Amino acid sequence: MRQAPQPDGTGVFDTAIRDLVLMQENSKSFFSKLGIDTRLLGMIGALVVVWIVFDVITGGRFLTPRNLFNLSVQTASVAVMATGMVFVIVTRHIDLSVGSMLGFIGMTVAALQVQVLPEVFGLGHWSIWIIAAFSAIAMGAMLGAFQGWIIGYLAVPAFIVTLGGFLVYRGAMWWVTKGQTQAPLDTTFRLMGGGAEGTLGETLSWIFGIVAAVAAVVLMLLSRRRKAGHGFAVKPVWAEGILISLAAGLILCFVWVMNSYPIAKGAMKRIARSEGIELTEGMVWYHGVAIPVVILLTVTVVMTIVAQRTRFGRYIYATGGNPEAAELSGINTRLLTVKIFALMGALTGIASIIASARLNAVDVGLGTLDELRVIAAAVIGGTALSGGFGTIYGAVIGALIMQSLQSGMASVGVDAPLQSIVVGIVLVFAVWVDIVYRRRTGQ
Amino acid sequence: MDKQTPLVEMKNMRISFGGVHAVDDVSVDLYPGEVVGLLGHNGAGKSTLIKMLSGAYQGTGDIYVNGEKVEIHNPRDARKYNIETIYQTLALADNLDAAANLFLGRELMTPAGTLDDDAMEAETRKIMGRLNPNFQKFSAPVSALSGGQRQSVAIARAVYFNARILIMDEPTAALGPHETQMVAELIQQLKAEGIGIFLIDHDVHAVMELCDRASVMKNGKLVGTVNIPDVTDDDLLGMIILGKTPGEAA
């Protein structure tokens, strides 16, 4: 039964709803003209909400340069792996072994630089960190390729193969040193984990930021010109202008924040001594962008190019969308599986460098539960377990959201068991929201 | 029928799955500018036979293209001999747009070795303008398209790369009358260009209308091949249902 329009409050209420709907539609068309997808907006919105809530609860201690710097360093390892997990999940596989693999690689490479390489070259030799880093990446790629071969060519489900890997690597990690913790690591190697020394420093950070901002602007303009050259519709000039200023602004803003975090007095003395600089009263140095974050940003850019601009990436998404169609189009989906897992392994190697360098030690617990953090980051970032959909930037933002939640709760004083409970609930909730979103937009 | 060298000859093709002879000693051929219908019930083996030509299945038997014996082990081999297939399922990656599907496995690249999406979209716009001028959704994933639009993407993919031999597996099964008419016109046009077409269908009337010859299969075996002008609907139905050629039907 429809009610007749009434002259009292109901009418006002109706108008309010209509206005709200209109406003929503207007804002929708505003964002659609900008060409930013709503999912990305949603994730950034969630991140901003998490940050503001914790900032209010902690009385302004969350959104400080110091905390944001730490957050960026803590996110790096999981985020690097999450970019690879996107490809794995997009092709309808899963990798449960990355946490254990990170531990196994970390322990092996730590033993290499603590016990083996100093014997060969002498302690602190310049080549040690290069050999160690290269070994980590190569070892990851080989372990991953082997798993991918079993999955692709022997047709054992990825869930089982990587569950096996999960157990095997954790056990193998123990055998490498009979459970002994390896420390301290090579001093140059340690820079890749961040810390007071492991940053670009102020000047280099600014150069890095300006180069990145200019590159972003140039790429966006080139893409616009190319599209216009083909006679395709391009965004309105004002929309393009907003996007370009946003991109450049965000990059420079990030560098500015990182450059506002002063290095502690003790660390300054240490650095000054090692570099032979005279410390004077009132001298202040700032951190700048951490090296693991530079690694993460590089990985993100490269993986985005791979996803969007290469045959390999195109085949990954095609196989995820319809494996049979991919096969019929002449794509060798078995070999593709090997490559995807090899790439996942190589990224795990990079993540293990960051994680072990940050702690300056490797014990048998390194990487525990990381596989779940990585999968959660990819899934919160919009990667669909049913395959075919997922973005690299989404996974990185997903990792940042997860880490923000955990660091935030830790700084508020929430104890560890409750942290797990909250993160678990958030994960399920985020995926539910994503499913509803997909159903609405008909993807 | 010895007018010239056949485009394709498949001789003594066999394949079995778990002891069931899906295709049992079947030989068919196809000449330039000819449409050969493949008829039979569901499970008669017509799709399976044709998948051995398109490289999706590997059976035994000899395949000749332009009189030369060829080996087709996978879809890439088939494409090498200009054999293109429009699958019944369309074989589209639903999450990708029309251009990505059209060029899947044969992407256009920039000199720098990256995907040239703009060029692929431009080419897609050209061919779709010819095949289906109403088609506008170039940046949407194909899951957002109607049945007819999806079909036209699948057809465009087969036609774009200069097919010499075209396999159409029930191309009109999901289409409305208007789109079915469009496919019929397209077949006439491709025929005129000298392309040979295998048309798999179980609609006898469509075959009577579009084909020059028809090969009928039943239970994995070839019942016979007839010239369409020589037979009636009922003859074909008899072959499909009873497995008898018109001559021996009493």
CSV table of N, CA, C and O in Angstrom, one decimal, chain B residues 63-108:
chain,number,residue,atom,x,y,z
B,63,ILE,N,45.9,-35.1,-41.0
B,63,ILE,CA,45.3,-33.9,-41.4
B,63,ILE,C,46.1,-33.3,-42.5
B,63,ILE,O,47.3,-33.2,-42.4
B,64,TYR,N,45.4,-32.9,-43.7
B,64,TYR,CA,46.1,-32.2,-44.8
B,64,TYR,C,45.5,-30.8,-44.9
B,64,TYR,O,44.3,-30.7,-44.9
B,65,VAL,N,46.4,-29.8,-45.0
B,65,VAL,CA,46.0,-28.5,-45.3
B,65,VAL,C,46.6,-28.1,-46.7
B,65,VAL,O,47.8,-28.2,-46.9
B,66,ASN,N,45.7,-27.8,-47.7
B,66,ASN,CA,46.2,-27.5,-49.0
B,66,ASN,C,47.0,-28.6,-49.6
B,66,ASN,O,48.0,-28.4,-50.2
B,67,GLY,N,46.6,-29.9,-49.3
B,67,GLY,CA,47.3,-31.0,-49.8
B,67,GLY,C,48.5,-31.5,-49.1
B,67,GLY,O,49.1,-32.5,-49.4
B,68,GLU,N,49.0,-30.6,-48.1
B,68,GLU,CA,50.2,-31.0,-47.4
B,68,GLU,C,49.8,-31.5,-46.0
B,68,GLU,O,49.0,-31.0,-45.3
B,69,LYS,N,50.5,-32.6,-45.6
B,69,LYS,CA,50.2,-33.2,-44.3
B,69,LYS,C,50.8,-32.3,-43.2
B,69,LYS,O,51.9,-31.8,-43.3
B,70,VAL,N,49.9,-32.0,-42.2
B,70,VAL,CA,50.4,-31.1,-41.1
B,70,VAL,C,50.2,-31.8,-39.8
B,70,VAL,O,49.4,-32.8,-39.7
B,71,GLU,N,50.9,-31.3,-38.8
B,71,GLU,CA,50.7,-31.8,-37.4
B,71,GLU,C,50.1,-30.7,-36.6
B,71,GLU,O,50.7,-29.6,-36.6
B,72,ILE,N,49.0,-30.9,-36.0
B,72,ILE,CA,48.4,-29.9,-35.1
B,72,ILE,C,48.3,-30.4,-33.7
B,72,ILE,O,47.6,-31.3,-33.4
B,73,HIS,N,49.2,-29.9,-32.9
B,73,HIS,CA,49.3,-30.4,-31.5
B,73,HIS,C,48.6,-29.5,-30.5
B,73,HIS,O,48.3,-29.8,-29.4
B,74,ASN,N,48.4,-28.2,-30.9
B,74,ASN,CA,47.8,-27.2,-29.9
B,74,ASN,C,47.2,-26.1,-30.7
B,74,ASN,O,47.4,-26.0,-32.0
B,75,PRO,N,46.4,-25.2,-30.1
B,75,PRO,CA,45.7,-24.2,-30.8
B,75,PRO,C,46.7,-23.3,-31.6
B,75,PRO,O,46.3,-22.7,-32.6
B,76,ARG,N,47.9,-23.1,-31.1
B,76,ARG,CA,48.9,-22.3,-31.8
B,76,ARG,C,49.2,-22.8,-33.2
B,76,ARG,O,49.3,-22.1,-34.2
B,77,ASP,N,49.4,-24.2,-33.3
B,77,ASP,CA,49.6,-24.8,-34.6
B,77,ASP,C,48.5,-24.5,-35.5
B,77,ASP,O,48.7,-24.2,-36.7
B,78,ALA,N,47.3,-24.7,-35.0
B,78,ALA,CA,46.1,-24.5,-35.9
B,78,ALA,C,46.1,-23.1,-36.4
B,78,ALA,O,45.9,-22.8,-37.6
B,79,ARG,N,46.4,-22.1,-35.6
B,79,ARG,CA,46.4,-20.7,-36.0
B,79,ARG,C,47.5,-20.5,-37.1
B,79,ARG,O,47.3,-19.6,-38.0
B,80,LYS,N,48.6,-21.2,-37.0
B,80,LYS,CA,49.7,-21.1,-37.9
B,80,LYS,C,49.2,-21.4,-39.3
B,80,LYS,O,49.6,-20.8,-40.3
B,81,TYR,N,48.2,-22.4,-39.4
B,81,TYR,CA,47.7,-22.8,-40.7
B,81,TYR,C,46.4,-22.0,-41.1
B,81,TYR,O,45.6,-22.4,-41.9
B,82,ASN,N,46.2,-20.9,-40.4
B,82,ASN,CA,45.1,-20.0,-40.6
B,82,ASN,C,43.7,-20.7,-40.4
B,82,ASN,O,42.8,-20.5,-41.1
B,83,ILE,N,43.8,-21.6,-39.4
B,83,ILE,CA,42.5,-22.3,-39.0
B,83,ILE,C,42.0,-21.5,-37.8
B,83,ILE,O,42.7,-21.4,-36.8
B,84,GLU,N,40.8,-20.9,-37.9
B,84,GLU,CA,40.3,-20.1,-36.8
B,84,GLU,C,39.0,-20.8,-36.4
B,84,GLU,O,38.3,-21.3,-37.2
B,85,THR,N,38.7,-20.7,-35.1
B,85,THR,CA,37.5,-21.4,-34.5
B,85,THR,C,36.7,-20.4,-33.7
B,85,THR,O,37.2,-19.6,-32.9
B,86,ILE,N,35.4,-20.5,-33.9
B,86,ILE,CA,34.4,-19.8,-33.1
B,86,ILE,C,33.8,-20.9,-32.2
B,86,ILE,O,33.0,-21.7,-32.7
B,87,TYR,N,34.1,-20.9,-31.0
B,87,TYR,CA,33.6,-22.0,-30.1
B,87,TYR,C,32.2,-21.7,-29.7
B,87,TYR,O,31.8,-20.6,-29.6
B,88,GLN,N,31.5,-22.8,-29.4
B,88,GLN,CA,30.2,-22.7,-28.9
B,88,GLN,C,30.1,-21.9,-27.6
B,88,GLN,O,29.2,-21.1,-27.4
B,89,THR,N,31.1,-22.1,-26.7
B,89,THR,CA,31.2,-21.4,-25.5
B,89,THR,C,31.7,-20.0,-25.7
B,89,THR,O,31.9,-19.2,-24.8
B,90,LEU,N,32.1,-19.7,-26.9
B,90,LEU,CA,32.8,-18.4,-27.3
B,90,LEU,C,34.2,-18.2,-26.9
B,90,LEU,O,35.0,-17.5,-27.5
B,91,ALA,N,34.6,-18.9,-25.8
B,91,ALA,CA,35.9,-18.9,-25.3
B,91,ALA,C,36.4,-17.4,-25.1
B,91,ALA,O,37.5,-17.1,-25.6
B,92,LEU,N,35.7,-16.6,-24.4
B,92,LEU,CA,36.1,-15.3,-24.1
B,92,LEU,C,36.5,-15.2,-22.7
B,92,LEU,O,35.9,-15.9,-21.8
B,93,ALA,N,37.5,-14.4,-22.4
B,93,ALA,CA,37.9,-14.1,-21.0
B,93,ALA,C,37.0,-12.9,-20.5
B,93,ALA,O,37.1,-11.8,-21.0
B,94,ASP,N,36.0,-13.3,-19.7
B,94,ASP,CA,34.9,-12.3,-19.4
B,94,ASP,C,35.4,-11.0,-18.7
B,94,ASP,O,34.7,-10.0,-18.7
B,95,ASN,N,36.6,-11.1,-18.0
B,95,ASN,CA,37.1,-10.0,-17.2
B,95,ASN,C,37.8,-9.0,-18.1
B,95,ASN,O,38.2,-7.9,-17.6
B,96,LEU,N,38.1,-9.4,-19.4
B,96,LEU,CA,38.8,-8.5,-20.2
B,96,LEU,C,37.9,-7.8,-21.2
B,96,LEU,O,36.8,-8.3,-21.5
B,97,ASP,N,38.4,-6.7,-21.8
B,97,ASP,CA,37.5,-6.0,-22.8
B,97,ASP,C,37.6,-6.6,-24.2
B,97,ASP,O,38.3,-7.6,-24.4
B,98,ALA,N,36.8,-6.0,-25.1
B,98,ALA,CA,36.7,-6.6,-26.4
B,98,ALA,C,38.1,-6.7,-27.1
B,98,ALA,O,38.4,-7.8,-27.7
B,99,ALA,N,38.8,-5.6,-27.1
B,99,ALA,CA,40.1,-5.6,-27.7
B,99,ALA,C,41.1,-6.6,-27.2
B,99,ALA,O,41.8,-7.4,-27.9
B,100,ALA,N,41.1,-6.8,-25.8
B,100,ALA,CA,42.0,-7.7,-25.2
B,100,ALA,C,41.6,-9.2,-25.6
B,100,ALA,O,42.5,-10.0,-25.9
B,101,ASN,N,40.4,-9.4,-25.8
B,101,ASN,CA,39.9,-10.7,-26.2
B,101,ASN,C,40.2,-11.0,-27.7
B,101,ASN,O,40.7,-12.1,-28.0
B,102,LEU,N,40.0,-10.0,-28.5
B,102,LEU,CA,40.2,-10.1,-29.9
B,102,LEU,C,41.7,-10.5,-30.2
B,102,LEU,O,41.9,-11.3,-31.0
B,103,PHE,N,42.6,-9.8,-29.5
B,103,PHE,CA,44.0,-10.0,-29.8
B,103,PHE,C,44.6,-11.0,-28.8
B,103,PHE,O,45.9,-11.2,-28.8
B,104,LEU,N,43.8,-11.7,-28.0
B,104,LEU,CA,44.4,-12.6,-27.0
B,104,LEU,C,45.3,-13.7,-27.7
B,104,LEU,O,44.9,-14.4,-28.6
B,105,GLY,N,46.6,-13.7,-27.2
B,105,GLY,CA,47.5,-14.7,-27.8
B,105,GLY,C,48.3,-14.1,-29.0
B,105,GLY,O,49.2,-14.7,-29.5
B,106,ARG,N,47.8,-13.0,-29.5
B,106,ARG,CA,48.4,-12.3,-30.7
B,106,ARG,C,48.4,-10.8,-30.6
B,106,ARG,O,48.0,-10.1,-31.5
B,107,GLU,N,48.8,-10.4,-29.4
B,107,GLU,CA,48.7,-9.0,-29.1
B,107,GLU,C,49.6,-8.1,-30.0
B,107,GLU,O,50.6,-8.5,-30.5
B,108,LEU,N,49.1,-6.9,-30.2
B,108,LEU,CA,50.0,-5.9,-30.9
B,108,LEU,C,50.9,-5.3,-29.9
B,108,LEU,O,50.5,-4.9,-28.8
